[in-house]
PDB file of C-alpha atoms in Angstrom:
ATOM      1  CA  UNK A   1      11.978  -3.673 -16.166  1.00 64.00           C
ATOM      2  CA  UNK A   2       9.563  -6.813 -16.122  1.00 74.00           C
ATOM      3  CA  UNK A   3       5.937  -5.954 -15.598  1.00 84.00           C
ATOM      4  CA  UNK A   4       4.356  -7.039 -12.640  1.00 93.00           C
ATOM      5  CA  UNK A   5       1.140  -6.196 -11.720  1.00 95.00           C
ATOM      6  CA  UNK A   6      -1.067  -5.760 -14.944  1.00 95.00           C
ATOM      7  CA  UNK A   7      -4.685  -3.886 -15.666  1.00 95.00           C
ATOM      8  CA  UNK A   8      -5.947  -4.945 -19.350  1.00 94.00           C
ATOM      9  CA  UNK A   9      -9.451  -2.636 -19.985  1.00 95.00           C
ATOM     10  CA  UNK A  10     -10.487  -3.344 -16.654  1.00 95.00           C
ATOM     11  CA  UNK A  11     -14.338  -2.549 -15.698  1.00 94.00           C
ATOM     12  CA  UNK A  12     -16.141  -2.846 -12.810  1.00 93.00           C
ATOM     13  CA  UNK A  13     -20.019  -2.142 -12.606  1.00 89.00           C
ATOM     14  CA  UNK A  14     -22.423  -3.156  -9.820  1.00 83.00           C
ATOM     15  CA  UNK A  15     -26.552  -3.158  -9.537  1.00 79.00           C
ATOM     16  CA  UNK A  16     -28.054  -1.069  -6.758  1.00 79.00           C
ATOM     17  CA  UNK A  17     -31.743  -1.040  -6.208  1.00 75.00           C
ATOM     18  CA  UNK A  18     -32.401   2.136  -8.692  1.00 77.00           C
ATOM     19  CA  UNK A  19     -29.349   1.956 -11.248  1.00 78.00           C
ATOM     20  CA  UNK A  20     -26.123  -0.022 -12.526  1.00 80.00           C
ATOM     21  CA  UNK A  21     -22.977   1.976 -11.432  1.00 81.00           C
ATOM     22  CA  UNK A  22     -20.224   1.865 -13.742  1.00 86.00           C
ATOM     23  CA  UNK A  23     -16.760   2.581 -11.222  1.00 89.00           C
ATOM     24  CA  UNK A  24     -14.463   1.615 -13.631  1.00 93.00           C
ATOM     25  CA  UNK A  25     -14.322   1.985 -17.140  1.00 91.00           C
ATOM     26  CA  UNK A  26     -11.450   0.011 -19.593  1.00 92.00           C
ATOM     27  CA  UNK A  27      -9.003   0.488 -17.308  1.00 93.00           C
ATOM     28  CA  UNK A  28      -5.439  -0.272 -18.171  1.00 95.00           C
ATOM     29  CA  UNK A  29      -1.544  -0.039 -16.358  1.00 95.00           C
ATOM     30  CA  UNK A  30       0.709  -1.853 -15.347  1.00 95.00           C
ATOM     31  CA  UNK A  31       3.500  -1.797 -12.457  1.00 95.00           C
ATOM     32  CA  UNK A  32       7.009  -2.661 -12.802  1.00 94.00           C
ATOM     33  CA  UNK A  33       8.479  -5.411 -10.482  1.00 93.00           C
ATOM     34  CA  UNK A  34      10.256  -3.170  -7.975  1.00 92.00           C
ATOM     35  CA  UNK A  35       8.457   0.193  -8.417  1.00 94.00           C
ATOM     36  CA  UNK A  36       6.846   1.755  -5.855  1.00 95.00           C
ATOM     37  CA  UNK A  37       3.439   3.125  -7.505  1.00 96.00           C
ATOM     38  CA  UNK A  38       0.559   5.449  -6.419  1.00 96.00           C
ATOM     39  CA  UNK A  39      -2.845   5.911  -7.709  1.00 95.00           C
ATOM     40  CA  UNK A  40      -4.485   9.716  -7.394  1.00 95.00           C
ATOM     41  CA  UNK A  41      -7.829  10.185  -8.440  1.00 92.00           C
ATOM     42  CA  UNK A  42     -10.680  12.833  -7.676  1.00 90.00           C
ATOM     43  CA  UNK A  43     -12.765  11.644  -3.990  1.00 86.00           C
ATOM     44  CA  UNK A  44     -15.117   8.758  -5.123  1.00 84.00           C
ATOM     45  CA  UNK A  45     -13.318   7.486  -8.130  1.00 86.00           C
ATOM     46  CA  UNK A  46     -12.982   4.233  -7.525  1.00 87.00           C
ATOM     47  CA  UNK A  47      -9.254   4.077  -6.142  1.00 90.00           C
ATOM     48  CA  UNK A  48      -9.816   1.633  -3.556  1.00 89.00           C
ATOM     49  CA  UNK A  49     -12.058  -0.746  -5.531  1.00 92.00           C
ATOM     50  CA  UNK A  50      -9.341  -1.512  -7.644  1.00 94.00           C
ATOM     51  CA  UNK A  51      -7.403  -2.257  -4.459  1.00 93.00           C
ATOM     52  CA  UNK A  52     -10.112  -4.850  -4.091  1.00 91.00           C
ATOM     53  CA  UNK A  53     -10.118  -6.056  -7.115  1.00 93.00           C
ATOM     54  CA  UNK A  54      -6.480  -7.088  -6.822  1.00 94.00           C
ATOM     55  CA  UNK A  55      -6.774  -8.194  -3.441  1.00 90.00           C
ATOM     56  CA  UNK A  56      -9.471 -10.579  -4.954  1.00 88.00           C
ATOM     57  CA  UNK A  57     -12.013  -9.045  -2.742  1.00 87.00           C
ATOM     58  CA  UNK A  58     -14.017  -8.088  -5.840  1.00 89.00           C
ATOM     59  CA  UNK A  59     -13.986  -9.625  -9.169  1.00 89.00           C
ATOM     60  CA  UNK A  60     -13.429  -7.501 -12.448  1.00 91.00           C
ATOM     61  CA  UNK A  61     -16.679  -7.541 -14.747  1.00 91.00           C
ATOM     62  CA  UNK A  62     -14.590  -6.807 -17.891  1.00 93.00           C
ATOM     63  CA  UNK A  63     -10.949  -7.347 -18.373  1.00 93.00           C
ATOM     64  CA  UNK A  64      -7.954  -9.376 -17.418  1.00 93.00           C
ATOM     65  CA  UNK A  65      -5.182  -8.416 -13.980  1.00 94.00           C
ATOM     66  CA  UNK A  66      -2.281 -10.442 -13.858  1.00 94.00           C
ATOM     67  CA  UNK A  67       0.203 -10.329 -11.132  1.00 93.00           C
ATOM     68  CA  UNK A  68       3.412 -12.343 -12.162  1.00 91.00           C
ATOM     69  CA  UNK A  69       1.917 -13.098 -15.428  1.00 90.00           C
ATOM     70  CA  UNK A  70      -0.567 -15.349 -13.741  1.00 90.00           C
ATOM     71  CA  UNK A  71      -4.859 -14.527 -13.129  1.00 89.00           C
ATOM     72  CA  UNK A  72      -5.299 -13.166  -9.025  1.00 87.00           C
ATOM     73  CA  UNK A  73      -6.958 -15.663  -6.969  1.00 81.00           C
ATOM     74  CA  UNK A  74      -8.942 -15.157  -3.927  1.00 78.00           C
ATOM     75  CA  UNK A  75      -6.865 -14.986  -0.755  1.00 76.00           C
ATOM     76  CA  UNK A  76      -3.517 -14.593  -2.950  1.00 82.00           C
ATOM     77  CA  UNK A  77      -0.629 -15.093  -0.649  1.00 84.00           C
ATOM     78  CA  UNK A  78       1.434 -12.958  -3.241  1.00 90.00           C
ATOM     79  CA  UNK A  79      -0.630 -10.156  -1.909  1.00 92.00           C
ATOM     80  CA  UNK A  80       0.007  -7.856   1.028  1.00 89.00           C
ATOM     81  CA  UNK A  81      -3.389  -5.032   2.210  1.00 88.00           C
ATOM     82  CA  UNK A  82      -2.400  -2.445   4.744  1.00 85.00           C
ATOM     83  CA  UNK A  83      -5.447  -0.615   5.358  1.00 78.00           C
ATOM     84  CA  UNK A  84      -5.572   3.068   6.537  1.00 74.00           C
ATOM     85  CA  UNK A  85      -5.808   2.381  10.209  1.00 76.00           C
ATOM     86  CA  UNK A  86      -3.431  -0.130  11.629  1.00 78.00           C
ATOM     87  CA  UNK A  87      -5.923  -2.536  12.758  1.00 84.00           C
ATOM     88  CA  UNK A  88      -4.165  -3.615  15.947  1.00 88.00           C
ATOM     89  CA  UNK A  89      -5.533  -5.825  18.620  1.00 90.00           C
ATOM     90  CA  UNK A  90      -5.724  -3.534  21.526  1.00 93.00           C
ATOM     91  CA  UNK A  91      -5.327  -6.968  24.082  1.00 93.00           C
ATOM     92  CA  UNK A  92      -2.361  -8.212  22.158  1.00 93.00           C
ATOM     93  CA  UNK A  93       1.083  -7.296  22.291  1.00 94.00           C
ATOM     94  CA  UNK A  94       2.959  -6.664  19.489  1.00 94.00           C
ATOM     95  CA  UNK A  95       4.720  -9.771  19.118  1.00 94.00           C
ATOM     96  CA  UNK A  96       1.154 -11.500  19.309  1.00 92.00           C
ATOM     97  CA  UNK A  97      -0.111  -9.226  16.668  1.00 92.00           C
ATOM     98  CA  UNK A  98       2.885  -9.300  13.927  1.00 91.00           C
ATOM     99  CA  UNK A  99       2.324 -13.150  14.288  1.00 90.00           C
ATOM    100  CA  UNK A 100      -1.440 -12.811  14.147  1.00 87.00           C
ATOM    101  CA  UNK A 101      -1.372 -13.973  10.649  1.00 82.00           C
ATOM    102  CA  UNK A 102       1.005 -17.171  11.144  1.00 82.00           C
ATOM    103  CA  UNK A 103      -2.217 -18.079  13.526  1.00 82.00           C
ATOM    104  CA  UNK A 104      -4.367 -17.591  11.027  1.00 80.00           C
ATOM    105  CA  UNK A 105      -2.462 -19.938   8.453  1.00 79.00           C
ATOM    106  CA  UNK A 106      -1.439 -22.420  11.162  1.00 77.00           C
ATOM    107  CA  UNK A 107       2.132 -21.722  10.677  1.00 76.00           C
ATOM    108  CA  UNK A 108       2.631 -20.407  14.048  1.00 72.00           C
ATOM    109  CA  UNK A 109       5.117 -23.197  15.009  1.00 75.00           C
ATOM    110  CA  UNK A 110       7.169 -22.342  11.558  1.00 75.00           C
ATOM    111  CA  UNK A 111      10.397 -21.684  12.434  1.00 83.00           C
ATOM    112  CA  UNK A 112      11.791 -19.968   9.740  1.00 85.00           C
ATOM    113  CA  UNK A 113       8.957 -17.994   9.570  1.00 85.00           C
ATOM    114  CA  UNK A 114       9.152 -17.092  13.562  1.00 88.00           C
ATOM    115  CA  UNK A 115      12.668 -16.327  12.649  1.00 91.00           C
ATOM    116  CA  UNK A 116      11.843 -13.193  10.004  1.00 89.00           C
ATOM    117  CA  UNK A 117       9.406 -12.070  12.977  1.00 91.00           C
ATOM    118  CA  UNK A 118      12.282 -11.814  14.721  1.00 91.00           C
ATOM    119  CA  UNK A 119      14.915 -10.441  12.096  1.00 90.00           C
ATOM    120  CA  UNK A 120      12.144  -7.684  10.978  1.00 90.00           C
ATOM    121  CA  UNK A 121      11.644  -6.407  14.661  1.00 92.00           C
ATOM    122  CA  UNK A 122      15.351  -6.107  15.614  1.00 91.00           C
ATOM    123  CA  UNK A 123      16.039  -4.182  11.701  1.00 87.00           C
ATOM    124  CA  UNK A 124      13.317  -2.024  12.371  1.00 87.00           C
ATOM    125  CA  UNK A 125      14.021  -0.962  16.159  1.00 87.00           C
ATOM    126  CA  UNK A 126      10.803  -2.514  17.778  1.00 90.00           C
ATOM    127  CA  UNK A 127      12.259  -5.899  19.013  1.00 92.00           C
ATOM    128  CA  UNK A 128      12.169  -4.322  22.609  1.00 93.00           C
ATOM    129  CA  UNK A 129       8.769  -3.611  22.329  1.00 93.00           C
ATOM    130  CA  UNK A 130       7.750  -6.806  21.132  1.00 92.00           C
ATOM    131  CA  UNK A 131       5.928  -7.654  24.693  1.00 94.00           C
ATOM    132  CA  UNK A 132       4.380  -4.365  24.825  1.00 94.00           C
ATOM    133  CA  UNK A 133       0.744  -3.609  23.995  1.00 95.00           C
ATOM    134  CA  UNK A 134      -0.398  -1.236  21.208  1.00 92.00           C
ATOM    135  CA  UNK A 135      -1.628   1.628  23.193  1.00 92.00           C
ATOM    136  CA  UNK A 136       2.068   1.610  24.741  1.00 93.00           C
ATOM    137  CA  UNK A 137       3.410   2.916  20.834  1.00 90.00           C
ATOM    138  CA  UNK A 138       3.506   5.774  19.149  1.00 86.00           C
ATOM    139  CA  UNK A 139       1.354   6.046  16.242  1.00 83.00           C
ATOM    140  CA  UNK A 140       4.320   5.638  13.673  1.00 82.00           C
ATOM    141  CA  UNK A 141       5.292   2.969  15.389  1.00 87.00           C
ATOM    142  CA  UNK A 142       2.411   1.131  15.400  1.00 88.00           C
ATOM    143  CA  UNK A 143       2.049   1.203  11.688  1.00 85.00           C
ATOM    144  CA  UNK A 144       5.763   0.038  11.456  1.00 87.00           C
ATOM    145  CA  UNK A 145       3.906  -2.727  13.294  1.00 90.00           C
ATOM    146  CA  UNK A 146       1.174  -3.131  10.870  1.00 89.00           C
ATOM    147  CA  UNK A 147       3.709  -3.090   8.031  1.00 88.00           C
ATOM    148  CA  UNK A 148       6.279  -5.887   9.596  1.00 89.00           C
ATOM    149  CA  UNK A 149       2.760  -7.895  10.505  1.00 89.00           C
ATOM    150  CA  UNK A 150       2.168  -7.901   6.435  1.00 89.00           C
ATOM    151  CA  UNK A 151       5.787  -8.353   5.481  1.00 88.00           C
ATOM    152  CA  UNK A 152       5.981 -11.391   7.758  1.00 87.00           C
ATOM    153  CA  UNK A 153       4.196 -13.291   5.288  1.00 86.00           C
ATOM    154  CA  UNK A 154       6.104 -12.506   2.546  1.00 87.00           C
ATOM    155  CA  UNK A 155       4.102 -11.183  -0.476  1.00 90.00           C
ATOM    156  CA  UNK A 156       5.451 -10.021  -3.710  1.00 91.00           C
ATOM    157  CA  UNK A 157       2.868  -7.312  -3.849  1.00 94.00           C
ATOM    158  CA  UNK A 158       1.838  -4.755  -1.233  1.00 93.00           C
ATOM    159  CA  UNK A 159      -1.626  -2.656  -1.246  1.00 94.00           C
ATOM    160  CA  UNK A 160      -1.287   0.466   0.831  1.00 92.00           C
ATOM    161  CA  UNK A 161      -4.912   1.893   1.113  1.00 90.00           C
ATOM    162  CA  UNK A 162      -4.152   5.649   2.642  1.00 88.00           C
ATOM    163  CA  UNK A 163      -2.315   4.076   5.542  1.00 82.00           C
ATOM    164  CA  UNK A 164      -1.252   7.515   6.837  1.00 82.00           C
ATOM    165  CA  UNK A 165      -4.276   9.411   6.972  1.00 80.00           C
ATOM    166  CA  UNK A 166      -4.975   8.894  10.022  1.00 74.00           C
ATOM    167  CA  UNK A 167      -1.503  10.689  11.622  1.00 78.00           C
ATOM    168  CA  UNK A 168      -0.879  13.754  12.382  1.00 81.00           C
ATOM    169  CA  UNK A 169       1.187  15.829   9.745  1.00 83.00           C
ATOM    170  CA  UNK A 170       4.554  15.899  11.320  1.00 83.00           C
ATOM    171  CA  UNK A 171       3.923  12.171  12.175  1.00 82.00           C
ATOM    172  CA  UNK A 172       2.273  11.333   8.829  1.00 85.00           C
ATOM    173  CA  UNK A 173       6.242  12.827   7.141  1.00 87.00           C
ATOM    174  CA  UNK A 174       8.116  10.234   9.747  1.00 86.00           C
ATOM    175  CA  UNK A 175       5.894   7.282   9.024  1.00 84.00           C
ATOM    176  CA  UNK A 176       6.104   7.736   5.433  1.00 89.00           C
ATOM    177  CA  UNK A 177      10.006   7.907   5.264  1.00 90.00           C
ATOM    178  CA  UNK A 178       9.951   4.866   7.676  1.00 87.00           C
ATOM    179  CA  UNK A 179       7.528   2.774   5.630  1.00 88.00           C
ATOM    180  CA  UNK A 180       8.959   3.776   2.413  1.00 91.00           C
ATOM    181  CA  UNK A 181      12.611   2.786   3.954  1.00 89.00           C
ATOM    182  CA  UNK A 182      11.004  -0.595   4.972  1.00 87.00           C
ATOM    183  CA  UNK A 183       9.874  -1.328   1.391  1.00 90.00           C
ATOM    184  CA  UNK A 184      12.973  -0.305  -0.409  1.00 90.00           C
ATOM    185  CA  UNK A 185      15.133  -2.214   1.854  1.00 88.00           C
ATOM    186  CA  UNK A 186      13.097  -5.495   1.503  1.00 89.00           C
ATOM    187  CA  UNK A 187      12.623  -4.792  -2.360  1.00 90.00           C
ATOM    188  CA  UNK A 188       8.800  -5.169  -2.170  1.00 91.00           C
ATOM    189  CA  UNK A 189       6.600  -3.557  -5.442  1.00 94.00           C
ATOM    190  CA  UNK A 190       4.074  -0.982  -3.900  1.00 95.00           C
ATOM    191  CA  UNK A 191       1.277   0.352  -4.781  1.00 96.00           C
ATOM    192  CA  UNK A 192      -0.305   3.361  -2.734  1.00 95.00           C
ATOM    193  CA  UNK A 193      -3.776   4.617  -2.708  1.00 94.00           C
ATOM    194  CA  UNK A 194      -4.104   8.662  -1.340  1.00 92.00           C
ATOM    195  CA  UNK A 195      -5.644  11.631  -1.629  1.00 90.00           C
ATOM    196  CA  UNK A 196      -2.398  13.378  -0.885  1.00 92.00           C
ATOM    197  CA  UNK A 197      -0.698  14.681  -4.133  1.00 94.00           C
ATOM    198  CA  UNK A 198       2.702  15.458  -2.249  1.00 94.00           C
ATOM    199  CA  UNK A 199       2.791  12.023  -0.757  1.00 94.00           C
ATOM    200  CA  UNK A 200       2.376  10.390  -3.977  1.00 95.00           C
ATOM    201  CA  UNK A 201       4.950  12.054  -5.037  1.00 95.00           C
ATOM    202  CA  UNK A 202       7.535  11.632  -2.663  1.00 94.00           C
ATOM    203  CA  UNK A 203       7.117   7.830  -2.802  1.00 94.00           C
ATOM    204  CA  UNK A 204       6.503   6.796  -5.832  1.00 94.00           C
ATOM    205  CA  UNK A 205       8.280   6.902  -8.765  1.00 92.00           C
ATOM    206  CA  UNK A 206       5.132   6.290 -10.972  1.00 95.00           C
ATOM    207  CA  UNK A 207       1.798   8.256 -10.267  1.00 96.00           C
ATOM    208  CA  UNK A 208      -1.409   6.736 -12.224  1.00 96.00           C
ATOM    209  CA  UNK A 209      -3.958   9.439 -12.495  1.00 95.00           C
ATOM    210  CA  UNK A 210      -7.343   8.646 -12.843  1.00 94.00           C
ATOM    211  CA  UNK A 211     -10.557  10.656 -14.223  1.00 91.00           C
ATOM    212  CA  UNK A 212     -13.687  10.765 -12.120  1.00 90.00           C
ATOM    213  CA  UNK A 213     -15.994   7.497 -12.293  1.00 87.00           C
ATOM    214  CA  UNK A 214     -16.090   5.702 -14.152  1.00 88.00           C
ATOM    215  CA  UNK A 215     -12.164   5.673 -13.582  1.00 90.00           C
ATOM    216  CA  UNK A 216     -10.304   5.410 -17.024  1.00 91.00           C
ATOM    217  CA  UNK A 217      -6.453   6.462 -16.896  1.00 93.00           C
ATOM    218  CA  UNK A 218      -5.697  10.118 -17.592  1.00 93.00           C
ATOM    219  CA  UNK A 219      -1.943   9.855 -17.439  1.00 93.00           C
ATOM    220  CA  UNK A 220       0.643   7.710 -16.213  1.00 94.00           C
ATOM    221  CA  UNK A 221       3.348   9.907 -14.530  1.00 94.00           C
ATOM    222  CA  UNK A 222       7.182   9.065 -14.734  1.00 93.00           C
ATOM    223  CA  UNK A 223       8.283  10.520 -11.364  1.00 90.00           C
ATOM    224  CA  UNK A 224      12.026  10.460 -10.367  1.00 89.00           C
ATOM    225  CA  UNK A 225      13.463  13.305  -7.532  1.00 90.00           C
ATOM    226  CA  UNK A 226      16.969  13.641  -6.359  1.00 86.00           C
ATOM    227  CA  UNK A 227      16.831  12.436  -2.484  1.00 84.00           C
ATOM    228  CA  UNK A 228      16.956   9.085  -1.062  1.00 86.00           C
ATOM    229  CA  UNK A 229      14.144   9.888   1.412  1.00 91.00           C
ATOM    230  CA  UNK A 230      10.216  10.987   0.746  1.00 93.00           C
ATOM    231  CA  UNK A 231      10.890  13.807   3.296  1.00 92.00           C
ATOM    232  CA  UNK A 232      14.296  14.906   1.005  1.00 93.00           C
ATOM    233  CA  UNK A 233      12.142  14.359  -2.198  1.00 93.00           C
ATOM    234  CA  UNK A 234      10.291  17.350  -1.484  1.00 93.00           C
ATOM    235  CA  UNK A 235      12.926  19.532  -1.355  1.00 92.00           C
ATOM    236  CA  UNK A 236      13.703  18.680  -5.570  1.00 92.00           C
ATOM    237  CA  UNK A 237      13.278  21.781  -7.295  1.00 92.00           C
ATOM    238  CA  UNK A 238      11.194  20.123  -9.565  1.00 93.00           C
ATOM    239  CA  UNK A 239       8.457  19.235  -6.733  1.00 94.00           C
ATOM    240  CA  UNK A 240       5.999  21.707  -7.044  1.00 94.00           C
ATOM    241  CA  UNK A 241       6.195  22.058 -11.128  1.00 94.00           C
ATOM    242  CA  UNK A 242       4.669  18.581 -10.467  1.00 94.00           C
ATOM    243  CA  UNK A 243       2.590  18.840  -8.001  1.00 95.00           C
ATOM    244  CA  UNK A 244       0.819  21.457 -10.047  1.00 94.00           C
ATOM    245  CA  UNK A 245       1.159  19.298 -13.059  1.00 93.00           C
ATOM    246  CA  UNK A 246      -1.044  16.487 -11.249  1.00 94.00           C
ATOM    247  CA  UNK A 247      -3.360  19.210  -9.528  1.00 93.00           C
ATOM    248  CA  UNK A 248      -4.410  20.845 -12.683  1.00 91.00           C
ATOM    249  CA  UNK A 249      -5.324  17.084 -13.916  1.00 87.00           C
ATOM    250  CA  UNK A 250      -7.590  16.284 -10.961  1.00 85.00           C
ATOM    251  CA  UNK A 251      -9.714  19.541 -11.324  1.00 71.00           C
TER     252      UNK A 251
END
């Protein structure tokens, strides 16, 4: 596999008005183009700041990341961010809202691009909702919104920062076999952020473990369970033998 998305002894340290804080210490990975990855870490690690660092939201004090070979810029277009809420506009409807971002790069009158709008709503069952408002969706649903809204502009990369926590747990199993169906089929690399050690592992099929700040990496965890779904995933004998595994290396 070709490496994608790489971490050379990455730190990140910032002033405050008493102390320097050191959140991430030499911190090195990489991510395989294709993989769908997840980073697990004890609460107040650092997990999402190295989301923003490869967003570009942040810059790295120490180190080198390469995506593609090549440095991160700010507002990378190879780069995809789905937060943990789904960020709709409430006084939008949906088709206004996956095409928010066309808007925003004045491409809203690109037709090919229009066209994938189009093609991503009808493969994903929401093209009849298109002229329906937020509120009118279910809450898997409307992150199937949020996801098609990133997809639309085609990054190589997408961030997923705990973008179920917010659902209920029956919902929160739907959404993630629905979100993880999405990537696979449109071959996107992944890499998810949670504090959910069985969701990590019925994604991904690597699992980055991180000590408490400032974040170095533990262990990088091979992960592969017979299933073609997260939801059959957790039925793999092997399931809790791992979970375990990663529990007793966050405590």
């Amino acid at each position: 596999m070709k490496k994608f998305l790489e971490f050379k002894d990455v730190s990140y340290f910032y002033q405050t008005k008493e102390s320097e804080i050191h959140a991430l210490k030499s911190l090195s990975f990489d991510i395989d183009e294709g993989e769908f990855a997840s980073l697990v870490g004890p609460s107040g690690c650092g997990k999402t700041t190295i989301l923003s660092l490869i967003a570009g939201l942040l810059s790295a004090s120490d180190g080198e990341i390469l995506l593609g070979g090549k440095k991160i810029e700010k507002n990378d277009s190879r780069i995809g961010y789905m937060f943990q809420r789904d960020q709709l506009f409430e006084w939008r409807t949906i088709w206004q809202n996956i095409t928010l971002g066309l808007e925003i790069q004045k491409k809203k009158k690109d037709e090919k691009m229009l066209a994938l709008c189009e093609e991503l709503l009808k493969k994903y069952d929401l093209y009849s909702f298109k002229n329906k408002k937020p509120r009118q969706l279910s809450g898997g649903m409307r992150q199937r919104v949020a996801l098609i809204r990133t997809l639309v502009l085609e990054p190589s990369l997408l961030l997923l920062d705990e973008p179920f926590s917010a659902l209920d747990f029956q919902t929160r199993l739907k959404v993630c076999d629905d979100v993880y169906d999405i990537i696979k089929k449109e071959k996107k690399t992944a890499l998810l952020v949670t504090h959910d050690i069985s969701e990590a592992l019925s994604m991904s099929n690597k699992i980055i473990i991180l000590s408490s700040r400032p974040a170095s990496v533990k262990e990088v965890m091979k992960v592969e369970f017979d299933g073609d779904s997260p939801l059959k995933k957790r039925e793999d004998k092997d399931f809790g033998k791992n979970f375990d595994k990663i529990w007793r290396n966050l405590t």
